[in-house]
CSV table of C-alpha atoms in Angstrom, one decimal:
chain,number,residue,atom,x,y,z
A,20,MET,CA,0.0,0.0,0.0
A,21,THR,CA,1.4,3.4,-1.0
A,22,ASP,CA,0.6,7.0,-0.2
A,23,LEU,CA,-2.0,8.7,-2.3
A,24,ILE,CA,-0.2,11.7,-3.9
A,25,LEU,CA,-2.0,14.5,-5.7
A,26,HIS,CA,0.2,17.0,-7.5
A,27,ASN,CA,-1.0,20.4,-8.9
A,28,ILE,CA,-4.5,19.3,-9.4
A,29,CYS,CA,-6.7,21.8,-11.2
A,30,LYS,CA,-10.4,21.6,-11.8
A,31,ALA,CA,-12.8,24.2,-13.1
A,32,TYR,CA,-16.5,24.1,-14.1
A,33,GLY,CA,-16.8,26.7,-16.8
A,34,GLU,CA,-15.5,29.9,-15.4
A,35,LYS,CA,-15.5,28.7,-11.8
A,36,THR,CA,-12.3,27.3,-10.6
A,37,VAL,CA,-12.9,24.8,-7.8
A,38,LEU,CA,-9.3,23.4,-7.3
A,39,ARG,CA,-6.2,25.4,-8.2
A,40,ASP,CA,-2.8,23.7,-8.1
A,41,PHE,CA,-3.9,21.4,-5.3
A,42,SER,CA,-1.2,19.2,-3.9
A,43,HIS,CA,-1.3,16.9,-1.0
A,44,THR,CA,0.0,13.5,0.1
A,45,PHE,CA,-2.5,11.3,1.9
A,46,PRO,CA,-0.4,8.8,4.0
A,47,ALA,CA,-1.3,5.1,3.4
A,48,GLY,CA,-3.1,3.4,6.3
A,49,LYS,CA,-4.0,6.7,8.0
A,50,ARG,CA,-7.2,8.5,8.6
A,51,THR,CA,-7.2,12.0,7.1
A,52,CYS,CA,-10.1,14.4,7.9
A,53,ILE,CA,-10.7,17.0,5.2
A,54,MET,CA,-12.2,20.2,6.5
A,55,GLY,CA,-13.1,23.5,5.0
A,56,PRO,CA,-16.1,25.7,4.2
A,57,SER,CA,-18.7,24.7,1.7
A,58,GLY,CA,-17.7,25.3,-1.9
A,59,CYS,CA,-14.0,25.0,-1.2
A,60,GLY,CA,-13.7,21.9,-3.4
A,61,LYS,CA,-13.8,19.0,-0.9
A,62,THR,CA,-16.4,17.0,-2.7
A,63,THR,CA,-14.8,17.7,-6.1
A,64,LEU,CA,-11.5,16.5,-4.7
A,65,LEU,CA,-13.1,13.3,-3.5
A,66,ARG,CA,-14.8,12.8,-6.9
A,67,ILE,CA,-11.5,13.1,-8.6
A,68,ILE,CA,-9.9,10.6,-6.3
A,69,LEU,CA,-12.9,8.2,-6.8
A,70,GLY,CA,-12.5,8.6,-10.6
A,71,LEU,CA,-15.9,10.1,-11.1
A,72,GLU,CA,-14.4,13.4,-12.3
A,73,THR,CA,-11.2,14.0,-14.3
A,74,GLN,CA,-8.9,16.8,-13.3
A,75,ASP,CA,-8.1,19.5,-15.9
A,76,ARG,CA,-4.4,19.4,-15.0
A,77,GLY,CA,-2.2,17.7,-12.4
A,78,THR,CA,-1.3,14.1,-11.5
A,79,MET,CA,-2.5,11.5,-9.0
A,80,THR,CA,-0.4,8.5,-8.0
A,81,GLY,CA,-0.9,5.7,-5.5
A,82,ARG,CA,-4.6,5.4,-6.0
A,83,PRO,CA,-5.5,1.7,-5.3
A,84,GLU,CA,-7.5,-0.2,-7.8
A,85,ARG,CA,-10.4,-0.7,-5.5
A,86,VAL,CA,-12.0,2.0,-3.4
A,87,SER,CA,-15.1,2.2,-1.4
A,88,ALA,CA,-17.2,5.2,-0.4
A,89,VAL,CA,-19.9,6.8,1.6
A,90,PHE,CA,-21.4,9.5,-0.5
A,91,GLN,CA,-23.1,12.6,0.7
A,92,GLU,CA,-26.3,10.8,-0.3
A,93,ASN,CA,-26.9,7.3,0.9
A,94,ARG,CA,-27.2,5.8,-2.6
A,95,LEU,CA,-28.6,2.5,-1.3
A,96,PHE,CA,-30.7,0.0,-3.2
A,97,GLU,CA,-34.0,1.1,-1.6
A,98,ASP,CA,-36.2,-1.9,-2.5
A,99,PHE,CA,-33.7,-4.3,-0.9
A,100,SER,CA,-33.0,-5.1,2.7
A,101,ALA,CA,-30.1,-3.7,4.7
A,102,LEU,CA,-28.5,-7.2,4.4
A,103,SER,CA,-29.0,-7.4,0.7
A,104,ASN,CA,-27.4,-4.0,0.3
A,105,LEU,CA,-24.2,-5.3,2.0
A,106,ALA,CA,-24.4,-8.5,0.0
A,107,ALA,CA,-24.4,-6.5,-3.2
A,108,VAL,CA,-20.9,-5.2,-2.6
A,109,CYS,CA,-19.5,-7.8,-0.2
A,110,HIS,CA,-17.9,-10.4,-2.5
A,111,HIS,CA,-17.2,-13.0,0.2
A,112,GLY,CA,-20.9,-12.9,1.0
A,113,ASP,CA,-20.5,-14.2,4.6
A,114,LYS,CA,-24.0,-13.5,6.0
A,115,GLN,CA,-22.9,-13.8,9.6
A,116,ILE,CA,-20.2,-11.1,9.2
A,117,MET,CA,-22.7,-8.8,7.5
A,118,GLU,CA,-25.3,-9.4,10.3
A,119,ALA,CA,-22.6,-8.7,12.9
A,120,HIS,CA,-21.7,-5.4,11.3
A,121,LEU,CA,-25.2,-4.2,11.1
A,122,THR,CA,-25.9,-5.4,14.6
A,123,GLU,CA,-22.9,-3.5,15.9
A,124,LEU,CA,-24.4,-0.4,14.3
A,125,GLY,CA,-27.7,-0.9,16.1
A,126,LEU,CA,-29.5,-2.3,13.1
A,127,GLY,CA,-30.0,-5.9,14.4
A,128,ASP,CA,-33.8,-5.6,14.3
A,129,SER,CA,-33.8,-4.2,10.8
A,130,LEU,CA,-31.6,-6.7,8.9
A,131,HIS,CA,-34.4,-7.9,6.6
A,132,LYS,CA,-36.5,-4.7,6.3
A,133,PRO,CA,-36.4,-2.9,2.9
A,134,VAL,CA,-34.1,0.1,3.2
A,135,ARG,CA,-36.9,2.4,2.0
A,136,THR,CA,-38.7,1.7,5.2
A,137,LEU,CA,-35.8,2.7,7.4
A,138,SER,CA,-35.2,6.2,8.9
A,139,GLY,CA,-32.5,8.5,7.5
A,140,GLY,CA,-30.1,7.7,10.3
A,141,MET,CA,-30.6,4.0,9.8
A,142,LYS,CA,-30.0,4.3,6.1
A,143,ARG,CA,-26.8,6.3,6.8
A,144,ARG,CA,-25.5,3.4,9.0
A,145,VAL,CA,-26.3,0.9,6.3
A,146,ALA,CA,-24.3,3.0,3.8
A,147,ILE,CA,-21.4,3.2,6.3
A,148,ALA,CA,-21.4,-0.6,6.8
A,149,ARG,CA,-21.5,-1.1,3.1
A,150,ALA,CA,-18.4,1.0,2.6
A,151,VAL,CA,-16.6,-0.8,5.4
A,152,LEU,CA,-17.4,-4.2,4.1
A,153,ALA,CA,-16.7,-3.4,0.4
A,154,PRO,CA,-13.2,-4.4,-0.6
A,155,GLY,CA,-10.7,-1.5,-1.1
A,156,GLU,CA,-7.6,-0.2,0.6
A,157,LEU,CA,-9.0,3.4,0.2
A,158,MET,CA,-12.2,4.5,1.8
A,159,ILE,CA,-13.7,7.9,1.1
A,160,LEU,CA,-16.4,9.2,3.4
A,161,ASP,CA,-18.2,12.4,2.5
A,162,GLU,CA,-19.9,13.8,5.6
A,163,PRO,CA,-20.7,10.3,6.9
A,164,PHE,CA,-22.3,11.4,10.1
A,165,THR,CA,-25.0,13.5,8.6
A,166,GLY,CA,-28.4,12.7,10.1
A,167,LEU,CA,-27.0,10.8,13.1
A,168,ASP,CA,-27.8,11.8,16.7
A,169,GLN,CA,-25.0,12.1,19.2
A,170,ASP,CA,-25.3,8.6,20.7
A,171,THR,CA,-25.4,7.0,17.3
A,172,LYS,CA,-22.5,9.1,16.1
A,173,LYS,CA,-20.4,7.7,18.9
A,174,ILE,CA,-21.3,4.2,18.0
A,175,VAL,CA,-20.5,4.8,14.4
A,176,LEU,CA,-17.2,6.5,15.3
A,177,ASP,CA,-16.1,3.5,17.4
A,178,TYR,CA,-17.2,1.2,14.6
A,179,LEU,CA,-15.2,3.0,12.0
A,180,LYS,CA,-12.1,3.2,14.2
A,181,HIS,CA,-12.4,-0.5,14.9
A,182,HIS,CA,-13.0,-1.8,11.4
A,183,THR,CA,-10.9,0.5,9.3
A,184,GLN,CA,-7.5,0.0,10.8
A,185,GLY,CA,-4.8,-0.3,8.2
A,186,ARG,CA,-7.0,1.2,5.5
A,187,THR,CA,-6.5,4.7,4.1
A,188,LEU,CA,-9.5,6.9,5.1
A,189,LEU,CA,-10.4,10.3,3.7
A,190,VAL,CA,-13.2,11.8,5.7
A,191,VAL,CA,-14.9,15.1,4.9
A,192,THR,CA,-16.4,16.7,8.1
A,193,HIS,CA,-17.3,20.1,9.4
A,194,ASP,CA,-17.3,19.0,13.0
A,195,PRO,CA,-14.2,19.4,15.1
A,196,ALA,CA,-15.4,16.7,17.5
A,197,GLU,CA,-15.6,14.2,14.7
A,198,ARG,CA,-12.2,15.3,13.5
A,199,ASP,CA,-10.6,14.9,17.0
A,200,ALA,CA,-12.2,11.5,17.4
A,201,LEU,CA,-11.2,10.0,14.1
A,202,ALA,CA,-8.3,11.8,12.4
A,203,ASP,CA,-4.6,10.8,12.3
A,204,GLU,CA,-4.1,13.8,9.9
A,205,VAL,CA,-6.1,16.9,9.1
A,206,LEU,CA,-6.2,18.6,5.8
A,207,ASP,CA,-7.7,22.1,6.0
A,208,MET,CA,-8.9,23.3,2.6
A,209,SER,CA,-10.1,26.7,3.7
A,210,PRO,CA,-9.0,29.3,1.1
A,211,VAL,CA,-6.0,31.4,2.2
A,212,PRO,CA,-7.1,35.0,2.5
A,213,GLU,CA,-5.7,37.4,-0.2
A,214,GLY,CA,-2.3,38.6,0.9
A,215,GLY,CA,-2.3,36.2,3.8
B,15,MET,CA,-69.4,7.4,19.5
B,16,ASP,CA,-69.0,4.3,17.4
B,17,ARG,CA,-66.9,5.3,14.4
B,18,THR,CA,-66.5,1.8,13.0
B,19,PRO,CA,-67.3,2.0,9.3
B,20,SER,CA,-70.4,0.1,8.3
B,21,PHE,CA,-70.4,-2.8,5.8
B,22,LEU,CA,-71.6,-0.5,3.0
B,23,GLN,CA,-68.9,2.1,3.7
B,24,GLN,CA,-66.2,-0.6,3.9
B,25,HIS,CA,-67.1,-2.0,0.4
B,26,LYS,CA,-68.2,1.3,-1.1
B,27,GLN,CA,-65.8,1.0,-4.1
B,28,THR,CA,-66.9,-2.6,-4.8
B,29,PHE,CA,-70.6,-1.6,-4.8
B,30,GLN,CA,-69.8,1.3,-7.0
B,31,ARG,CA,-68.1,-0.9,-9.6
B,32,VAL,CA,-70.8,-3.6,-9.5
B,33,GLY,CA,-73.4,-0.8,-9.8
B,34,ALA,CA,-71.6,0.6,-12.9
B,35,VAL,CA,-71.7,-2.9,-14.6
B,36,LEU,CA,-75.4,-3.3,-13.7
B,37,LEU,CA,-76.1,0.1,-15.1
B,38,ALA,CA,-74.3,-0.8,-18.4
B,39,ILE,CA,-76.3,-4.0,-18.7
B,40,LEU,CA,-79.5,-2.0,-18.0
B,41,VAL,CA,-78.6,0.4,-20.8
B,42,TRP,CA,-77.8,-2.5,-23.1
B,43,GLN,CA,-81.2,-4.1,-22.2
B,44,VAL,CA,-83.0,-0.8,-22.9
B,45,LEU,CA,-81.2,-0.5,-26.2
B,46,ALA,CA,-82.1,-4.0,-27.2
B,47,MET,CA,-85.7,-3.4,-26.3
B,48,ALA,CA,-85.7,-0.1,-28.3
B,49,VAL,CA,-84.3,-1.7,-31.4
B,50,GLY,CA,-86.4,-4.8,-30.9
B,51,HIS,CA,-84.4,-7.1,-33.2
B,52,GLN,CA,-82.1,-9.8,-31.9
B,53,LEU,CA,-80.2,-9.7,-35.2
B,54,LEU,CA,-79.1,-6.1,-34.6
B,55,VAL,CA,-78.8,-5.9,-30.8
B,56,PRO,CA,-79.3,-9.2,-28.9
B,57,SER,CA,-80.6,-8.8,-25.3
B,58,PRO,CA,-78.3,-9.4,-22.4
B,59,LEU,CA,-80.4,-12.3,-21.4
B,60,SER,CA,-80.0,-14.1,-24.7
B,61,VAL,CA,-76.3,-13.6,-24.6
B,62,LEU,CA,-76.2,-14.9,-21.0
B,63,GLU,CA,-78.1,-18.0,-22.1
B,64,ARG,CA,-75.7,-18.5,-24.9
B,65,LEU,CA,-72.8,-18.1,-22.5
B,66,ALA,CA,-74.3,-20.6,-20.1
B,67,GLY,CA,-74.3,-23.2,-22.9
B,68,ILE,CA,-71.4,-22.4,-25.1
B,69,TRP,CA,-68.6,-23.7,-22.8
B,70,LEU,CA,-70.3,-27.2,-22.8
B,71,GLU,CA,-70.1,-27.5,-26.6
B,72,ALA,CA,-67.5,-29.7,-28.2
B,73,GLY,CA,-64.5,-27.8,-29.3
B,74,PHE,CA,-65.1,-24.7,-27.1
B,75,TRP,CA,-62.0,-25.2,-24.9
B,76,SER,CA,-59.8,-26.2,-27.8
B,77,THR,CA,-60.9,-23.0,-29.6
B,78,VAL,CA,-60.1,-20.8,-26.6
B,79,TRP,CA,-56.8,-22.7,-26.1
B,80,PHE,CA,-55.8,-22.3,-29.7
B,81,THR,CA,-56.2,-18.5,-29.6
B,82,PHE,CA,-54.9,-18.1,-26.1
B,83,ARG,CA,-51.6,-19.9,-26.7
B,84,LYS,CA,-50.9,-18.0,-29.9
B,85,ILE,CA,-51.6,-14.6,-28.4
B,86,VAL,CA,-49.7,-15.3,-25.2
B,87,ALA,CA,-46.8,-16.7,-27.3
B,88,GLY,CA,-46.8,-13.5,-29.3
B,89,PHE,CA,-47.0,-11.4,-26.2
B,90,LEU,CA,-44.1,-13.2,-24.5
B,91,LEU,CA,-42.0,-13.0,-27.6
B,92,GLY,CA,-42.6,-9.3,-27.8
B,93,LEU,CA,-41.8,-8.9,-24.1
B,94,ALA,CA,-38.6,-10.8,-24.4
B,95,LEU,CA,-37.3,-9.1,-27.5
B,96,GLY,CA,-38.5,-5.7,-26.3
B,97,LEU,CA,-36.5,-6.2,-23.1
B,98,GLY,CA,-33.5,-7.2,-25.0
B,99,LEU,CA,-33.6,-4.5,-27.7
B,100,GLY,CA,-34.6,-1.8,-25.2
B,101,SER,CA,-31.7,-2.7,-23.0
B,102,LEU,CA,-29.3,-2.7,-26.0
B,103,ALA,CA,-30.6,0.7,-27.2
B,104,GLY,CA,-30.4,2.1,-23.6
B,105,ARG,CA,-26.8,0.9,-23.3
B,106,PHE,CA,-25.6,1.8,-26.8
B,107,PRO,CA,-27.1,4.9,-28.3
B,108,LEU,CA,-26.1,3.7,-31.8
B,109,PHE,CA,-28.6,0.9,-31.5
B,110,GLU,CA,-31.3,3.3,-30.5
B,111,ILE,CA,-30.7,5.3,-33.7
B,112,LEU,CA,-30.7,2.0,-35.8
B,113,PHE,CA,-33.9,0.8,-34.2
B,114,ARG,CA,-35.7,4.2,-34.4
B,115,PRO,CA,-37.2,3.8,-37.9
B,116,TRP,CA,-38.4,0.3,-37.1
B,117,ALA,CA,-40.0,1.4,-33.9
B,118,VAL,CA,-41.7,4.4,-35.6
B,119,MET,CA,-42.9,2.2,-38.4
B,120,VAL,CA,-44.4,-0.5,-36.2
B,121,LYS,CA,-46.1,2.1,-34.0
B,122,SER,CA,-47.6,4.1,-36.9
B,123,VAL,CA,-48.5,1.6,-39.6
B,124,PRO,CA,-52.2,0.4,-39.1
B,125,VAL,CA,-52.5,-3.1,-37.7
B,126,ALA,CA,-54.8,-4.1,-40.5
B,127,SER,CA,-52.0,-3.3,-43.0
B,128,PHE,CA,-49.6,-5.6,-41.2
B,129,ILE,CA,-52.2,-8.3,-41.0
B,130,VAL,CA,-52.8,-8.3,-44.8
B,131,ILE,CA,-49.1,-8.1,-45.6
B,132,CYS,CA,-48.2,-10.9,-43.2
B,133,LEU,CA,-50.9,-13.1,-44.6
B,134,ILE,CA,-48.9,-13.2,-47.8
B,135,TRP,CA,-45.8,-14.2,-45.9
B,136,MET,CA,-47.0,-16.8,-43.4
B,137,SER,CA,-49.8,-19.2,-42.6
B,138,SER,CA,-52.9,-17.8,-41.0
B,139,ALA,CA,-52.4,-20.1,-38.0
B,140,ARG,CA,-49.2,-18.2,-37.1
B,141,LEU,CA,-50.5,-14.8,-37.9
B,142,SER,CA,-51.9,-13.9,-34.5
B,143,ILE,CA,-48.5,-14.8,-32.9
B,144,PHE,CA,-46.7,-12.5,-35.2
B,145,ILE,CA,-49.2,-9.6,-34.9
B,146,SER,CA,-49.4,-9.8,-31.1
B,147,PHE,CA,-45.6,-9.9,-31.0
B,148,LEU,CA,-45.4,-6.9,-33.3
B,149,MET,CA,-47.9,-4.8,-31.3
B,150,VAL,CA,-46.2,-5.6,-27.9
B,151,LEU,CA,-42.6,-5.2,-29.1
B,152,PRO,CA,-42.5,-1.3,-29.5
B,153,ILE,CA,-44.4,-0.8,-26.2
B,154,VAL,CA,-42.0,-2.8,-24.2
B,155,TYR,CA,-39.0,-1.5,-26.1
B,156,THR,CA,-40.0,2.2,-25.5
B,157,ASN,CA,-40.7,1.6,-21.8
B,158,VAL,CA,-37.4,-0.3,-21.2
B,159,LEU,CA,-35.5,2.4,-23.1
B,160,GLN,CA,-37.2,5.1,-21.0
B,161,SER,CA,-36.5,3.3,-17.8
B,162,ILE,CA,-32.8,3.1,-18.6
B,163,ARG,CA,-32.6,6.7,-19.6
B,164,SER,CA,-34.3,7.9,-16.4
B,165,VAL,CA,-32.0,5.9,-14.1
B,166,ASP,CA,-30.5,7.8,-11.1
B,167,ARG,CA,-27.0,8.9,-12.2
B,168,GLN,CA,-25.9,8.8,-8.6
B,169,MET,CA,-26.8,5.1,-8.4
B,170,LEU,CA,-24.8,4.5,-11.6
B,171,GLU,CA,-21.8,6.1,-9.9
B,172,ALA,CA,-22.3,3.9,-6.8
B,173,VAL,CA,-22.3,0.6,-8.7
B,174,GLN,CA,-19.3,1.9,-10.6
B,175,ILE,CA,-17.4,2.7,-7.5
B,176,PHE,CA,-18.3,-0.6,-5.8
B,177,ARG,CA,-17.5,-2.5,-9.0
B,178,LEU,CA,-20.6,-4.5,-9.0
B,179,PRO,CA,-20.4,-7.3,-11.5
B,180,TRP,CA,-22.8,-7.4,-14.4
B,181,ALA,CA,-25.3,-9.8,-12.9
B,182,LYS,CA,-25.5,-7.8,-9.6
B,183,ARG,CA,-26.0,-4.6,-11.5
B,184,VAL,CA,-29.0,-6.2,-13.3
B,185,LEU,CA,-30.4,-7.6,-10.0
B,186,TYR,CA,-29.9,-4.6,-7.8
B,187,LEU,CA,-30.2,-1.6,-10.1
B,188,TRP,CA,-31.7,-2.3,-13.5
B,189,LEU,CA,-34.6,-4.7,-12.6
B,190,PRO,CA,-35.9,-2.5,-9.8
B,191,GLN,CA,-35.5,0.5,-12.1
B,192,MET,CA,-37.5,-1.2,-14.8
B,193,LYS,CA,-40.3,-2.3,-12.5
B,194,PRO,CA,-42.9,0.5,-13.0
B,195,TYR,CA,-42.1,0.7,-16.7
B,196,LEU,CA,-42.4,-3.0,-17.2
B,197,ILE,CA,-45.7,-3.3,-15.3
B,198,SER,CA,-47.1,-0.4,-17.3
B,199,ALA,CA,-45.8,-1.9,-20.6
B,200,CYS,CA,-47.2,-5.3,-19.8
B,201,SER,CA,-50.6,-3.9,-18.8
B,202,VAL,CA,-50.9,-1.9,-22.0
B,203,GLY,CA,-49.3,-4.6,-24.1
B,204,LEU,CA,-51.5,-7.4,-22.9
B,205,GLY,CA,-54.7,-5.5,-23.9
B,206,ILE,CA,-53.3,-4.6,-27.3
B,207,SER,CA,-52.0,-8.1,-28.0
B,208,TRP,CA,-55.5,-9.5,-27.5
B,209,LYS,CA,-57.2,-6.9,-29.6
B,210,ALA,CA,-54.6,-7.2,-32.5
B,211,GLY,CA,-54.4,-11.0,-32.2
B,212,ILE,CA,-58.2,-11.4,-32.5
B,213,ALA,CA,-58.3,-8.9,-35.4
B,214,ALA,CA,-55.6,-11.0,-37.1
B,215,GLU,CA,-57.6,-14.2,-36.7
B,216,ILE,CA,-60.8,-12.6,-38.0
B,217,ILE,CA,-59.0,-11.6,-41.1
B,218,GLY,CA,-56.8,-14.7,-41.5
B,219,ILE,CA,-59.5,-17.1,-40.3
B,220,PRO,CA,-57.3,-19.9,-39.0
B,221,SER,CA,-59.3,-23.1,-38.5
B,222,GLY,CA,-60.3,-23.7,-34.9
B,223,SER,CA,-59.6,-20.2,-33.6
B,224,ILE,CA,-61.8,-17.6,-31.8
B,225,GLY,CA,-61.3,-15.5,-34.9
B,226,GLN,CA,-63.1,-18.1,-37.0
B,227,MET,CA,-66.0,-18.1,-34.5
B,228,PHE,CA,-66.3,-14.4,-35.0
B,229,TYR,CA,-66.1,-14.8,-38.8
B,230,ASP,CA,-68.8,-17.5,-38.8
B,231,ALA,CA,-71.0,-15.5,-36.5
B,232,LYS,CA,-70.7,-12.6,-38.9
B,233,VAL,CA,-71.4,-14.7,-42.0
B,234,TYR,CA,-74.5,-16.4,-40.4
B,235,PHE,CA,-75.7,-13.1,-38.9
B,236,ASN,CA,-75.5,-14.7,-35.5
B,237,THR,CA,-75.2,-11.5,-33.5
B,238,THR,CA,-75.8,-13.3,-30.2
B,239,ASP,CA,-72.7,-15.5,-30.8
B,240,LEU,CA,-70.7,-12.4,-31.8
B,241,PHE,CA,-71.6,-10.8,-28.5
B,242,THR,CA,-70.9,-14.0,-26.6
B,243,TRP,CA,-67.5,-14.5,-28.1
B,244,THR,CA,-66.7,-10.9,-27.5
B,245,ILE,CA,-67.5,-11.4,-23.8
B,246,ILE,CA,-65.4,-14.6,-23.7
B,247,VAL,CA,-62.4,-12.7,-25.2
B,248,VAL,CA,-62.7,-9.9,-22.7
B,249,VAL,CA,-63.0,-12.3,-19.8
B,250,VAL,CA,-60.0,-14.4,-20.9
B,251,SER,CA,-57.8,-11.4,-21.7
B,252,VAL,CA,-58.7,-9.7,-18.4
B,253,LEU,CA,-58.0,-12.9,-16.4
B,254,PHE,CA,-54.7,-13.4,-18.1
B,255,GLU,CA,-53.7,-9.7,-17.6
B,256,LYS,CA,-54.5,-9.9,-13.9
B,257,GLY,CA,-52.7,-13.2,-13.6
B,258,PHE,CA,-49.7,-12.1,-15.5
B,259,LEU,CA,-49.4,-8.8,-13.6
B,260,ALA,CA,-49.8,-10.6,-10.3
B,261,LEU,CA,-47.0,-13.0,-11.3
B,262,LEU,CA,-44.8,-10.2,-12.3
B,263,LYS,CA,-45.4,-8.4,-9.0
B,264,TRP,CA,-44.8,-11.6,-7.1
B,265,LEU,CA,-41.5,-12.2,-8.9
B,266,TYR,CA,-40.4,-8.6,-8.0
B,267,GLY,CA,-41.4,-9.3,-4.4
B,268,ARG,CA,-39.3,-12.4,-4.4
B,269,LEU,CA,-36.4,-10.5,-6.0
B,270,GLU,CA,-36.5,-7.8,-3.2
B,271,LYS,CA,-36.4,-10.5,-0.6
B,272,LEU,CA,-33.1,-12.0,-1.9
C-alpha cells in the first residue's frame, strides 16, 4: 500500500475554478479528515480521487485499484433489505459477518427490512457498513455522520475506528469533535485570504 | 361514539363498480328493447343464455386454447425481444438510432396493413402470434429504453465505485429501475396483444380459432354469438392480464427478498 499523492490538481467548471494547483499526500493506512467551508472543493477532490471526475491538470499517483465510499447521499438499493445492500458489494458474501456489522451499528432488528422503510439515520448506517465491508484499501467518506444523533454518532465513530485499521481513510467533516475522534491527519482546505 | 365503518362504507368501491356494470347492462337491455331485433342488438339475457351453454359445446375449450396460446406466445416473444432490444438501445445509443425507424414504423402503420401483408408471408395459424408480437414489441422497447434513460445517475456512480459485477447490476439496479415501466408496458401490451391478435384471426380465419368463430357469426348473422365470443375474449384477456401482472409483482417481491 502506498501513499496517495496529488500534485498540482486543477479543476474548473466553466468559469468557476474549484481546485487550483492542489497538492497533497494522503499517507497510506492513515485517517485524514478533510475540513473547510462549503464550496472550497472538498467533494470535487473526492470525486477526482474516486475517478468520477477527471482533473483538468495535475497528476494523481498511488490510488489503489479498488476504493469504497460513503457518498453525501446514501445511494442504497432502496427496495432491498439492509443485508442485501451489503451482500451486493461484499464479495465474500458471509452472511454472519454482515449481520454482525449491522448489529454493531444498532440495526440488528432491521436486517431484513427494505431500506426504503428505514429512517434517515438507519440508512446512513447501512451506507457506512456497506463502505466498510466493500473491498478496497482506500475508503472515502463524504460527511458520513449526517443525520445521526450524538449517541449513534459515537457508536459509528467507534465502529469506524475498529473496522478501518490499516486502510486509508479520507473523511470530509465540518465537526471538530468528529475530527478529533477520528483523524490521524487533518487537511484544511479553507481558502487562504488574499495577501495572507 | 362508534366510528366503525359500516359494511356499506367498507365495500363502497366494490358496490360502485358492480353498480356501474349493472347500469351498463341495463342500458344494453333498454337499447335491445328499443331496437327490438335480436339480429341487430341481442338482449343481455339471450347472450347470458348462450354463455351458459357455449362452454359445454364440443370444441369450445380447444378453440379458446388455440387462440390463447398463440396470443400469449406473441406477447411473451414481444416482451422478451422488447426487453433485449430496449436494454441494448439504452446501453448503446447507436442501436437506439438504428432501431428508431423500425419502432416508428411499427407504431404508426395500421395493424390491418400488417395483418394483410403478413398473410402473404405466413400461414394464418401463425398470424396472431406475429401480430401480437409486433404490437407488444414497441411498447416494451419504448418503456425499457425510457427506464434506462431515467436511471438515477448517482446510483450508476455507486455501482461503478463498488465495482458490482454485471449480474448484480441487473439484479440490484436495473430490474428495480424497470419495475414500474415493465408493469405499465405489460398492462398496455396485454390488452393490445389480444385486440390485435383477434383482429388478425378474424382476417386470417385460421381453423379452430376464436377469430373463426367471430367470422362464422358474422357470415351467419348470428349476433348473439358475436356478443358471446366478445365477452369470452374480454374475460380471458382480463383474467390473463390480472394473472400475469400478479405473477410479475410476485416475482419482483421475491427479488426484493433476496
